[in-house]
mmCIF file with all atom_site columns, C-alpha atoms in Angstrom:
data_model
loop_
_atom_site.group_PDB
_atom_site.id
_atom_site.type_symbol
_atom_site.label_atom_id
_atom_site.label_alt_id
_atom_site.label_comp_id
_atom_site.label_asym_id
_atom_site.label_entity_id
_atom_site.label_seq_id
_atom_site.pdbx_PDB_ins_code
_atom_site.Cartn_x
_atom_site.Cartn_y
_atom_site.Cartn_z
_atom_site.occupancy
_atom_site.B_iso_or_equiv
_atom_site.pdbx_formal_charge
_atom_site.auth_seq_id
_atom_site.auth_comp_id
_atom_site.auth_asym_id
_atom_site.auth_atom_id
_atom_site.pdbx_PDB_model_num
ATOM 1   C CA . MET A 1 1   ? 0.102   0.085   -0.018  1.00 63.00 ? 1   MET A CA 1
ATOM 2   C CA . ILE A 1 2   ? 2.833   2.491   0.862   1.00 67.00 ? 2   ILE A CA 1
ATOM 3   C CA . ALA A 1 3   ? 6.769   2.447   0.378   1.00 67.00 ? 3   ALA A CA 1
ATOM 4   C CA . LEU A 1 4   ? 7.849   3.842   3.694   1.00 87.00 ? 4   LEU A CA 1
ATOM 5   C CA . VAL A 1 5   ? 7.005   4.083   7.417   1.00 88.00 ? 5   VAL A CA 1
ATOM 6   C CA . LEU A 1 6   ? 9.499   6.099   9.559   1.00 87.00 ? 6   LEU A CA 1
ATOM 7   C CA . PRO A 1 7   ? 10.054  5.214   13.138  1.00 87.00 ? 7   PRO A CA 1
ATOM 8   C CA . GLY A 1 8   ? 7.410   6.116   15.469  1.00 84.00 ? 8   GLY A CA 1
ATOM 9   C CA . VAL A 1 9   ? 4.770   6.522   12.801  1.00 88.00 ? 9   VAL A CA 1
ATOM 10  C CA . TYR A 1 10  ? 1.628   4.159   12.744  1.00 85.00 ? 10  TYR A CA 1
ATOM 11  C CA . ALA A 1 11  ? 2.052   1.627   10.161  1.00 87.00 ? 11  ALA A CA 1
ATOM 12  C CA . PRO A 1 12  ? -1.074  0.571   8.180   1.00 90.00 ? 12  PRO A CA 1
ATOM 13  C CA . GLN A 1 13  ? -2.829  -2.401  9.740   1.00 91.00 ? 13  GLN A CA 1
ATOM 14  C CA . ASP A 1 14  ? -6.389  -3.966  9.638   1.00 94.00 ? 14  ASP A CA 1
ATOM 15  C CA . ASP A 1 15  ? -8.083  -0.842  10.277  1.00 94.00 ? 15  ASP A CA 1
ATOM 16  C CA . THR A 1 16  ? -6.507  0.884   7.378   1.00 94.00 ? 16  THR A CA 1
ATOM 17  C CA . GLU A 1 17  ? -7.103  -2.083  4.988   1.00 95.00 ? 17  GLU A CA 1
ATOM 18  C CA . LEU A 1 18  ? -10.826 -1.857  5.946   1.00 96.00 ? 18  LEU A CA 1
ATOM 19  C CA . LEU A 1 19  ? -11.380 1.831   5.632   1.00 97.00 ? 19  LEU A CA 1
ATOM 20  C CA . ALA A 1 20  ? -9.392  1.498   2.189   1.00 96.00 ? 20  ALA A CA 1
ATOM 21  C CA . GLU A 1 21  ? -11.965 -1.126  1.235   1.00 96.00 ? 21  GLU A CA 1
ATOM 22  C CA . ALA A 1 22  ? -14.835 1.484   2.093   1.00 97.00 ? 22  ALA A CA 1
ATOM 23  C CA . LEU A 1 23  ? -12.843 4.143   0.148   1.00 97.00 ? 23  LEU A CA 1
ATOM 24  C CA . HIS A 1 24  ? -12.682 1.983   -3.156  1.00 96.00 ? 24  HIS A CA 1
ATOM 25  C CA . GLU A 1 25  ? -16.441 1.281   -2.689  1.00 95.00 ? 25  GLU A CA 1
ATOM 26  C CA . GLU A 1 26  ? -17.174 4.974   -2.156  1.00 95.00 ? 26  GLU A CA 1
ATOM 27  C CA . ALA A 1 27  ? -15.293 5.659   -5.455  1.00 92.00 ? 27  ALA A CA 1
ATOM 28  C CA . PRO A 1 28  ? -14.982 9.313   -5.225  1.00 92.00 ? 28  PRO A CA 1
ATOM 29  C CA . PRO A 1 29  ? -14.812 10.648  -8.885  1.00 93.00 ? 29  PRO A CA 1
ATOM 30  C CA . PRO A 1 30  ? -11.608 12.597  -10.275 1.00 93.00 ? 30  PRO A CA 1
ATOM 31  C CA . GLY A 1 31  ? -11.481 16.072  -9.071  1.00 95.00 ? 31  GLY A CA 1
ATOM 32  C CA . ALA A 1 32  ? -13.446 15.243  -5.892  1.00 97.00 ? 32  ALA A CA 1
ATOM 33  C CA . ARG A 1 33  ? -11.996 16.970  -2.747  1.00 97.00 ? 33  ARG A CA 1
ATOM 34  C CA . VAL A 1 34  ? -10.861 14.552  -0.150  1.00 98.00 ? 34  VAL A CA 1
ATOM 35  C CA . LEU A 1 35  ? -9.776  15.189  3.417   1.00 98.00 ? 35  LEU A CA 1
ATOM 36  C CA . ASP A 1 36  ? -7.598  12.352  5.333   1.00 98.00 ? 36  ASP A CA 1
ATOM 37  C CA . VAL A 1 37  ? -7.253  13.365  9.115   1.00 96.00 ? 37  VAL A CA 1
ATOM 38  C CA . GLY A 1 38  ? -4.740  11.557  11.033  1.00 93.00 ? 38  GLY A CA 1
ATOM 39  C CA . THR A 1 39  ? -3.013  10.469  7.834   1.00 95.00 ? 39  THR A CA 1
ATOM 40  C CA . GLY A 1 40  ? -0.199  8.635   9.554   1.00 93.00 ? 40  GLY A CA 1
ATOM 41  C CA . SER A 1 41  ? 1.859   7.137   6.500   1.00 94.00 ? 41  SER A CA 1
ATOM 42  C CA . GLY A 1 42  ? -0.257  8.678   4.171   1.00 95.00 ? 42  GLY A CA 1
ATOM 43  C CA . ALA A 1 43  ? -1.561  5.353   3.044   1.00 95.00 ? 43  ALA A CA 1
ATOM 44  C CA . LEU A 1 44  ? -5.472  6.307   2.576   1.00 96.00 ? 44  LEU A CA 1
ATOM 45  C CA . ALA A 1 45  ? -4.710  10.064  1.102   1.00 97.00 ? 45  ALA A CA 1
ATOM 46  C CA . LEU A 1 46  ? -2.568  8.274   -1.464  1.00 96.00 ? 46  LEU A CA 1
ATOM 47  C CA . GLU A 1 47  ? -5.269  5.825   -2.278  1.00 95.00 ? 47  GLU A CA 1
ATOM 48  C CA . ALA A 1 48  ? -7.531  8.686   -2.863  1.00 96.00 ? 48  ALA A CA 1
ATOM 49  C CA . ALA A 1 49  ? -5.150  10.432  -4.959  1.00 96.00 ? 49  ALA A CA 1
ATOM 50  C CA . ARG A 1 50  ? -4.597  7.468   -7.150  1.00 95.00 ? 50  ARG A CA 1
ATOM 51  C CA . ARG A 1 51  ? -8.247  7.749   -8.192  1.00 93.00 ? 51  ARG A CA 1
ATOM 52  C CA . GLY A 1 52  ? -7.633  11.573  -9.337  1.00 94.00 ? 52  GLY A CA 1
ATOM 53  C CA . ALA A 1 53  ? -8.887  13.074  -6.192  1.00 96.00 ? 53  ALA A CA 1
ATOM 54  C CA . GLU A 1 54  ? -7.866  16.504  -4.712  1.00 97.00 ? 54  GLU A CA 1
ATOM 55  C CA . VAL A 1 55  ? -6.462  15.320  -1.610  1.00 97.00 ? 55  VAL A CA 1
ATOM 56  C CA . THR A 1 56  ? -5.584  17.070  1.608   1.00 97.00 ? 56  THR A CA 1
ATOM 57  C CA . ALA A 1 57  ? -3.946  15.106  4.539   1.00 97.00 ? 57  ALA A CA 1
ATOM 58  C CA . VAL A 1 58  ? -3.471  16.213  8.167   1.00 97.00 ? 58  VAL A CA 1
ATOM 59  C CA . ASP A 1 59  ? -1.569  14.830  11.211  1.00 95.00 ? 59  ASP A CA 1
ATOM 60  C CA . VAL A 1 60  ? -0.372  16.291  14.409  1.00 92.00 ? 60  VAL A CA 1
ATOM 61  C CA . SER A 1 61  ? 2.910   14.383  14.391  1.00 92.00 ? 61  SER A CA 1
ATOM 62  C CA . ARG A 1 62  ? 5.763   15.731  12.696  1.00 93.00 ? 62  ARG A CA 1
ATOM 63  C CA . ARG A 1 63  ? 7.220   12.521  11.733  1.00 93.00 ? 63  ARG A CA 1
ATOM 64  C CA . ALA A 1 64  ? 4.016   11.317  10.255  1.00 93.00 ? 64  ALA A CA 1
ATOM 65  C CA . VAL A 1 65  ? 3.892   14.597  8.137   1.00 95.00 ? 65  VAL A CA 1
ATOM 66  C CA . TRP A 1 66  ? 7.336   13.758  6.764   1.00 95.00 ? 66  TRP A CA 1
ATOM 67  C CA . THR A 1 67  ? 6.470   10.055  5.987   1.00 95.00 ? 67  THR A CA 1
ATOM 68  C CA . ALA A 1 68  ? 3.447   11.139  4.275   1.00 96.00 ? 68  ALA A CA 1
ATOM 69  C CA . ARG A 1 69  ? 5.368   13.756  2.236   1.00 96.00 ? 69  ARG A CA 1
ATOM 70  C CA . LEU A 1 70  ? 8.126   11.129  1.388   1.00 95.00 ? 70  LEU A CA 1
ATOM 71  C CA . ASN A 1 71  ? 5.472   8.455   0.402   1.00 96.00 ? 71  ASN A CA 1
ATOM 72  C CA . ALA A 1 72  ? 3.795   11.067  -1.957  1.00 95.00 ? 72  ALA A CA 1
ATOM 73  C CA . TRP A 1 73  ? 6.891   12.240  -3.471  1.00 95.00 ? 73  TRP A CA 1
ATOM 74  C CA . LEU A 1 74  ? 8.133   8.651   -4.189  1.00 93.00 ? 74  LEU A CA 1
ATOM 75  C CA . THR A 1 75  ? 4.582   7.637   -5.631  1.00 93.00 ? 75  THR A CA 1
ATOM 76  C CA . ARG A 1 76  ? 4.595   11.131  -7.517  1.00 95.00 ? 76  ARG A CA 1
ATOM 77  C CA . LEU A 1 77  ? 1.200   11.629  -6.434  1.00 95.00 ? 77  LEU A CA 1
ATOM 78  C CA . PRO A 1 78  ? -0.034  15.119  -5.452  1.00 94.00 ? 78  PRO A CA 1
ATOM 79  C CA . VAL A 1 79  ? -1.281  15.516  -1.898  1.00 96.00 ? 79  VAL A CA 1
ATOM 80  C CA . ARG A 1 80  ? -1.623  18.611  0.230   1.00 96.00 ? 80  ARG A CA 1
ATOM 81  C CA . ILE A 1 81  ? -0.057  17.466  3.465   1.00 97.00 ? 81  ILE A CA 1
ATOM 82  C CA . ARG A 1 82  ? -0.311  19.797  6.468   1.00 96.00 ? 82  ARG A CA 1
ATOM 83  C CA . ARG A 1 83  ? 0.603   19.552  10.051  1.00 96.00 ? 83  ARG A CA 1
ATOM 84  C CA . GLY A 1 84  ? -1.988  20.311  12.823  1.00 93.00 ? 84  GLY A CA 1
ATOM 85  C CA . ASN A 1 85  ? -4.518  19.165  15.124  1.00 90.00 ? 85  ASN A CA 1
ATOM 86  C CA . LEU A 1 86  ? -7.469  17.430  13.488  1.00 92.00 ? 86  LEU A CA 1
ATOM 87  C CA . PHE A 1 87  ? -9.447  19.929  11.196  1.00 94.00 ? 87  PHE A CA 1
ATOM 88  C CA . ALA A 1 88  ? -7.513  22.846  12.039  1.00 92.00 ? 88  ALA A CA 1
ATOM 89  C CA . PRO A 1 89  ? -5.344  23.137  8.943   1.00 93.00 ? 89  PRO A CA 1
ATOM 90  C CA . ALA A 1 90  ? -8.298  22.214  6.728   1.00 92.00 ? 90  ALA A CA 1
ATOM 91  C CA . ARG A 1 91  ? -10.890 24.650  7.556   1.00 90.00 ? 91  ARG A CA 1
ATOM 92  C CA . ASP A 1 92  ? -10.398 26.693  4.513   1.00 88.00 ? 92  ASP A CA 1
ATOM 93  C CA . ARG A 1 93  ? -12.564 24.619  2.229   1.00 93.00 ? 93  ARG A CA 1
ATOM 94  C CA . THR A 1 94  ? -15.341 21.931  2.327   1.00 96.00 ? 94  THR A CA 1
ATOM 95  C CA . TYR A 1 95  ? -15.035 18.163  1.095   1.00 98.00 ? 95  TYR A CA 1
ATOM 96  C CA . ASP A 1 96  ? -16.815 15.641  -0.769  1.00 98.00 ? 96  ASP A CA 1
ATOM 97  C CA . LEU A 1 97  ? -15.239 12.827  1.284   1.00 98.00 ? 97  LEU A CA 1
ATOM 98  C CA . ILE A 1 98  ? -13.494 12.875  4.620   1.00 98.00 ? 98  ILE A CA 1
ATOM 99  C CA . LEU A 1 99  ? -11.684 9.919   5.898   1.00 98.00 ? 99  LEU A CA 1
ATOM 100 C CA . ALA A 1 100 ? -10.720 9.313   9.702   1.00 97.00 ? 100 ALA A CA 1
ATOM 101 C CA . ASN A 1 101 ? -8.760  6.582   11.119  1.00 95.00 ? 101 ASN A CA 1
ATOM 102 C CA . PRO A 1 102 ? -8.188  8.379   14.649  1.00 93.00 ? 102 PRO A CA 1
ATOM 103 C CA . PRO A 1 103 ? -6.709  6.889   17.812  1.00 91.00 ? 103 PRO A CA 1
ATOM 104 C CA . TYR A 1 104 ? -9.588  4.683   19.490  1.00 91.00 ? 104 TYR A CA 1
ATOM 105 C CA . VAL A 1 105 ? -7.991  2.401   21.949  1.00 88.00 ? 105 VAL A CA 1
ATOM 106 C CA . PRO A 1 106 ? -9.235  2.826   25.381  1.00 89.00 ? 106 PRO A CA 1
ATOM 107 C CA . ALA A 1 107 ? -6.466  3.502   27.979  1.00 86.00 ? 107 ALA A CA 1
ATOM 108 C CA . PRO A 1 108 ? -5.993  4.005   31.630  1.00 85.00 ? 108 PRO A CA 1
ATOM 109 C CA . ASP A 1 109 ? -5.921  7.477   33.004  1.00 73.00 ? 109 ASP A CA 1
ATOM 110 C CA . ALA A 1 110 ? -2.207  8.091   33.493  1.00 57.00 ? 110 ALA A CA 1
ATOM 111 C CA . GLY A 1 111 ? -2.993  11.607  34.649  1.00 54.00 ? 111 GLY A CA 1
ATOM 112 C CA . ARG A 1 112 ? -2.027  13.190  31.135  1.00 62.00 ? 112 ARG A CA 1
ATOM 113 C CA . GLY A 1 113 ? -2.963  12.726  27.623  1.00 63.00 ? 113 GLY A CA 1
ATOM 114 C CA . PRO A 1 114 ? -1.357  10.432  25.079  1.00 62.00 ? 114 PRO A CA 1
ATOM 115 C CA . HIS A 1 115 ? 2.321   11.395  24.155  1.00 63.00 ? 115 HIS A CA 1
ATOM 116 C CA . GLY A 1 116 ? 4.993   9.721   22.013  1.00 66.00 ? 116 GLY A CA 1
ATOM 117 C CA . ARG A 1 117 ? 4.186   6.993   19.802  1.00 68.00 ? 117 ARG A CA 1
ATOM 118 C CA . ALA A 1 118 ? 0.888   6.328   21.878  1.00 70.00 ? 118 ALA A CA 1
ATOM 119 C CA . ARG A 1 119 ? -0.801  9.228   20.337  1.00 74.00 ? 119 ARG A CA 1
ATOM 120 C CA . ALA A 1 120 ? -1.459  7.022   17.487  1.00 75.00 ? 120 ALA A CA 1
ATOM 121 C CA . TRP A 1 121 ? -3.673  4.772   19.356  1.00 81.00 ? 121 TRP A CA 1
ATOM 122 C CA . ASP A 1 122 ? -4.533  5.707   22.857  1.00 81.00 ? 122 ASP A CA 1
ATOM 123 C CA . ALA A 1 123 ? -7.710  7.705   23.196  1.00 83.00 ? 123 ALA A CA 1
ATOM 124 C CA . GLY A 1 124 ? -8.800  8.232   26.787  1.00 84.00 ? 124 GLY A CA 1
ATOM 125 C CA . ARG A 1 125 ? -10.472 5.725   29.147  1.00 86.00 ? 125 ARG A CA 1
ATOM 126 C CA . ASP A 1 126 ? -13.497 5.435   26.986  1.00 89.00 ? 126 ASP A CA 1
ATOM 127 C CA . GLY A 1 127 ? -11.554 5.420   23.462  1.00 88.00 ? 127 GLY A CA 1
ATOM 128 C CA . ARG A 1 128 ? -13.268 8.616   22.361  1.00 92.00 ? 128 ARG A CA 1
ATOM 129 C CA . LEU A 1 129 ? -10.864 11.395  23.016  1.00 89.00 ? 129 LEU A CA 1
ATOM 130 C CA . LEU A 1 130 ? -10.887 12.502  19.198  1.00 92.00 ? 130 LEU A CA 1
ATOM 131 C CA . LEU A 1 131 ? -13.907 10.472  17.973  1.00 95.00 ? 131 LEU A CA 1
ATOM 132 C CA . ASP A 1 132 ? -16.378 12.912  19.958  1.00 95.00 ? 132 ASP A CA 1
ATOM 133 C CA . ARG A 1 133 ? -14.388 15.863  18.276  1.00 95.00 ? 133 ARG A CA 1
ATOM 134 C CA . ILE A 1 134 ? -14.452 14.358  14.714  1.00 96.00 ? 134 ILE A CA 1
ATOM 135 C CA . CYS A 1 135 ? -18.350 13.602  15.001  1.00 96.00 ? 135 CYS A CA 1
ATOM 136 C CA . ARG A 1 136 ? -18.804 17.346  16.207  1.00 95.00 ? 136 ARG A CA 1
ATOM 137 C CA . ASP A 1 137 ? -16.601 19.197  13.736  1.00 96.00 ? 137 ASP A CA 1
ATOM 138 C CA . ALA A 1 138 ? -16.649 17.025  10.459  1.00 97.00 ? 138 ALA A CA 1
ATOM 139 C CA . PRO A 1 139 ? -20.357 17.621  9.531   1.00 96.00 ? 139 PRO A CA 1
ATOM 140 C CA . ALA A 1 140 ? -19.644 21.421  8.977   1.00 95.00 ? 140 ALA A CA 1
ATOM 141 C CA . LEU A 1 141 ? -16.807 20.372  6.573   1.00 97.00 ? 141 LEU A CA 1
ATOM 142 C CA . LEU A 1 142 ? -18.880 18.290  4.270   1.00 98.00 ? 142 LEU A CA 1
ATOM 143 C CA . ARG A 1 143 ? -20.350 19.551  0.879   1.00 96.00 ? 143 ARG A CA 1
ATOM 144 C CA . PRO A 1 144 ? -24.146 18.781  0.267   1.00 97.00 ? 144 PRO A CA 1
ATOM 145 C CA . GLY A 1 145 ? -23.903 15.128  -0.558  1.00 96.00 ? 145 GLY A CA 1
ATOM 146 C CA . GLY A 1 146 ? -20.359 14.679  1.149   1.00 97.00 ? 146 GLY A CA 1
ATOM 147 C CA . VAL A 1 147 ? -19.433 11.594  3.017   1.00 98.00 ? 147 VAL A CA 1
ATOM 148 C CA . LEU A 1 148 ? -17.450 10.754  6.029   1.00 98.00 ? 148 LEU A CA 1
ATOM 149 C CA . LEU A 1 149 ? -15.784 7.516   6.392   1.00 98.00 ? 149 LEU A CA 1
ATOM 150 C CA . ILE A 1 150 ? -14.517 6.770   9.871   1.00 98.00 ? 150 ILE A CA 1
ATOM 151 C CA . VAL A 1 151 ? -13.051 3.538   11.367  1.00 97.00 ? 151 VAL A CA 1
ATOM 152 C CA . HIS A 1 152 ? -12.679 2.464   14.932  1.00 96.00 ? 152 HIS A CA 1
ATOM 153 C CA . SER A 1 153 ? -13.082 -0.184  17.425  1.00 93.00 ? 153 SER A CA 1
ATOM 154 C CA . ALA A 1 154 ? -16.441 -1.389  18.731  1.00 93.00 ? 154 ALA A CA 1
ATOM 155 C CA . LEU A 1 155 ? -14.677 -1.047  22.123  1.00 91.00 ? 155 LEU A CA 1
ATOM 156 C CA . SER A 1 156 ? -14.937 2.816   21.695  1.00 93.00 ? 156 SER A CA 1
ATOM 157 C CA . GLY A 1 157 ? -18.826 2.621   21.176  1.00 93.00 ? 157 GLY A CA 1
ATOM 158 C CA . SER A 1 158 ? -20.048 2.618   17.527  1.00 94.00 ? 158 SER A CA 1
ATOM 159 C CA . ASP A 1 159 ? -23.507 3.425   18.841  1.00 95.00 ? 159 ASP A CA 1
ATOM 160 C CA . ARG A 1 160 ? -22.405 6.562   20.371  1.00 96.00 ? 160 ARG A CA 1
ATOM 161 C CA . THR A 1 161 ? -20.771 7.627   16.922  1.00 97.00 ? 161 THR A CA 1
ATOM 162 C CA . LEU A 1 162 ? -23.870 6.903   15.214  1.00 98.00 ? 162 LEU A CA 1
ATOM 163 C CA . GLU A 1 163 ? -25.868 8.986   17.694  1.00 97.00 ? 163 GLU A CA 1
ATOM 164 C CA . LEU A 1 164 ? -23.662 11.989  17.416  1.00 97.00 ? 164 LEU A CA 1
ATOM 165 C CA . LEU A 1 165 ? -23.512 11.922  13.739  1.00 98.00 ? 165 LEU A CA 1
ATOM 166 C CA . ARG A 1 166 ? -27.323 11.626  13.286  1.00 97.00 ? 166 ARG A CA 1
ATOM 167 C CA . ALA A 1 167 ? -27.710 14.449  16.017  1.00 96.00 ? 167 ALA A CA 1
ATOM 168 C CA . ALA A 1 168 ? -25.578 16.678  13.502  1.00 96.00 ? 168 ALA A CA 1
ATOM 169 C CA . GLY A 1 169 ? -28.053 15.926  10.767  1.00 96.00 ? 169 GLY A CA 1
ATOM 170 C CA . LEU A 1 170 ? -26.108 13.214  8.703   1.00 98.00 ? 170 LEU A CA 1
ATOM 171 C CA . LYS A 1 171 ? -27.506 9.799   7.631   1.00 97.00 ? 171 LYS A CA 1
ATOM 172 C CA . ALA A 1 172 ? -24.982 7.354   9.497   1.00 97.00 ? 172 ALA A CA 1
ATOM 173 C CA . SER A 1 173 ? -24.718 3.557   9.362   1.00 97.00 ? 173 SER A CA 1
ATOM 174 C CA . VAL A 1 174 ? -22.089 0.878   9.900   1.00 98.00 ? 174 VAL A CA 1
ATOM 175 C CA . ILE A 1 175 ? -21.057 -0.334  6.563   1.00 97.00 ? 175 ILE A CA 1
ATOM 176 C CA . ARG A 1 176 ? -18.273 -2.624  7.419   1.00 96.00 ? 176 ARG A CA 1
ATOM 177 C CA . ARG A 1 177 ? -17.314 -4.920  10.287  1.00 96.00 ? 177 ARG A CA 1
ATOM 178 C CA . ARG A 1 178 ? -14.365 -7.275  10.888  1.00 95.00 ? 178 ARG A CA 1
ATOM 179 C CA . TRP A 1 179 ? -13.112 -9.137  13.817  1.00 94.00 ? 179 TRP A CA 1
ATOM 180 C CA . ILE A 1 180 ? -9.380  -9.397  14.319  1.00 92.00 ? 180 ILE A CA 1
ATOM 181 C CA . ALA A 1 181 ? -7.036  -10.889 16.858  1.00 90.00 ? 181 ALA A CA 1
ATOM 182 C CA . PHE A 1 182 ? -5.789  -8.655  19.679  1.00 86.00 ? 182 PHE A CA 1
ATOM 183 C CA . GLY A 1 183 ? -2.793  -6.537  18.556  1.00 84.00 ? 183 GLY A CA 1
ATOM 184 C CA . PRO A 1 184 ? 0.227   -5.677  21.170  1.00 85.00 ? 184 PRO A CA 1
ATOM 185 C CA . VAL A 1 185 ? -1.579  -2.802  22.659  1.00 83.00 ? 185 VAL A CA 1
ATOM 186 C CA . LEU A 1 186 ? -4.827  -4.605  23.480  1.00 82.00 ? 186 LEU A CA 1
ATOM 187 C CA . ARG A 1 187 ? -2.911  -7.579  24.818  1.00 84.00 ? 187 ARG A CA 1
ATOM 188 C CA . ALA A 1 188 ? -0.868  -5.485  26.935  1.00 84.00 ? 188 ALA A CA 1
ATOM 189 C CA . ARG A 1 189 ? -3.928  -3.981  28.685  1.00 87.00 ? 189 ARG A CA 1
ATOM 190 C CA . GLU A 1 190 ? -6.558  -6.821  28.255  1.00 85.00 ? 190 GLU A CA 1
ATOM 191 C CA . ASP A 1 191 ? -6.744  -7.080  32.158  1.00 84.00 ? 191 ASP A CA 1
ATOM 192 C CA . TRP A 1 192 ? -7.725  -3.655  32.706  1.00 86.00 ? 192 TRP A CA 1
ATOM 193 C CA . LEU A 1 193 ? -10.245 -3.644  29.844  1.00 87.00 ? 193 LEU A CA 1
ATOM 194 C CA . ARG A 1 194 ? -11.902 -6.572  31.471  1.00 88.00 ? 194 ARG A CA 1
ATOM 195 C CA . ARG A 1 195 ? -11.791 -5.069  34.914  1.00 86.00 ? 195 ARG A CA 1
ATOM 196 C CA . SER A 1 196 ? -13.294 -1.789  33.364  1.00 84.00 ? 196 SER A CA 1
ATOM 197 C CA . GLY A 1 197 ? -16.218 -3.823  31.495  1.00 83.00 ? 197 GLY A CA 1
ATOM 198 C CA . LEU A 1 198 ? -15.027 -2.922  28.170  1.00 85.00 ? 198 LEU A CA 1
ATOM 199 C CA . LEU A 1 199 ? -14.146 -6.547  27.363  1.00 84.00 ? 199 LEU A CA 1
ATOM 200 C CA . ALA A 1 200 ? -16.355 -9.499  28.262  1.00 84.00 ? 200 ALA A CA 1
ATOM 201 C CA . PRO A 1 201 ? -14.562 -12.402 30.313  1.00 82.00 ? 201 PRO A CA 1
ATOM 202 C CA . ALA A 1 202 ? -14.800 -14.625 27.218  1.00 80.00 ? 202 ALA A CA 1
ATOM 203 C CA . GLU A 1 203 ? -13.912 -12.103 24.516  1.00 83.00 ? 203 GLU A CA 1
ATOM 204 C CA . ASP A 1 204 ? -10.623 -12.782 22.667  1.00 84.00 ? 204 ASP A CA 1
ATOM 205 C CA . ARG A 1 205 ? -10.997 -10.683 19.463  1.00 89.00 ? 205 ARG A CA 1
ATOM 206 C CA . GLU A 1 206 ? -11.602 -6.930  18.700  1.00 90.00 ? 206 GLU A CA 1
ATOM 207 C CA . GLU A 1 207 ? -14.413 -5.836  16.299  1.00 93.00 ? 207 GLU A CA 1
ATOM 208 C CA . LEU A 1 208 ? -13.695 -3.048  13.881  1.00 95.00 ? 208 LEU A CA 1
ATOM 209 C CA . VAL A 1 209 ? -16.347 -0.981  12.285  1.00 97.00 ? 209 VAL A CA 1
ATOM 210 C CA . VAL A 1 210 ? -16.435 1.452   9.528   1.00 98.00 ? 210 VAL A CA 1
ATOM 211 C CA . ILE A 1 211 ? -19.258 4.061   9.746   1.00 98.00 ? 211 ILE A CA 1
ATOM 212 C CA . ARG A 1 212 ? -20.637 5.883   6.786   1.00 98.00 ? 212 ARG A CA 1
ATOM 213 C CA . ALA A 1 213 ? -22.111 9.217   7.562   1.00 98.00 ? 213 ALA A CA 1
ATOM 214 C CA . GLU A 1 214 ? -23.574 11.408  4.651   1.00 98.00 ? 214 GLU A CA 1
ATOM 215 C CA . ARG A 1 215 ? -24.858 14.955  4.617   1.00 96.00 ? 215 ARG A CA 1
ATOM 216 C CA . PRO A 1 216 ? -28.092 15.409  2.892   1.00 95.00 ? 216 PRO A CA 1
ATOM 217 C CA . CYS A 1 217 ? -28.295 17.354  -0.321  1.00 89.00 ? 217 CYS A CA 1
#
């Protein structure tokens, strides 16, 4: 999917693949404006650019921004890449499609926010540190008929995501689901997740979901 991932940058995994499948199904036409927030390595932004979309990619991590720029250069694909917090660098326009693969793993409260590499996955005790902000801010950046595609773990509350997006006036539904084995992060905090009631005693896999939300024309 991509050529390069610098140390400390989130490498494409099952959630990236699942969102890429939804992107291909959505099939934005050439010239469509696409925003990829939390771009990481730039994998999804490059997939959209391959389809001829006009792509803006944003990440808060300097290393991620440089990784995405290097991958855009290596693949010779035009992507506008900006460093910033979620939508802050991208509020100068509206979009036909917004892609979001934010941090969503519930994390014990350590008295401070995520830092270092953990910013790519840690998302507060309920996993919604950025999800709620995306649900709140993304609708205003969608053109009429525009679509938000967001992937996250069911541990972070897919019903809550649907509720917030529908309250914002979007038509929202789960369009893809995939069960995967626990990765290193979930395995490391499995006991805490069970004590917190986020994992059932016999649950040994994680469900990923892709939610599609459309702004009515």
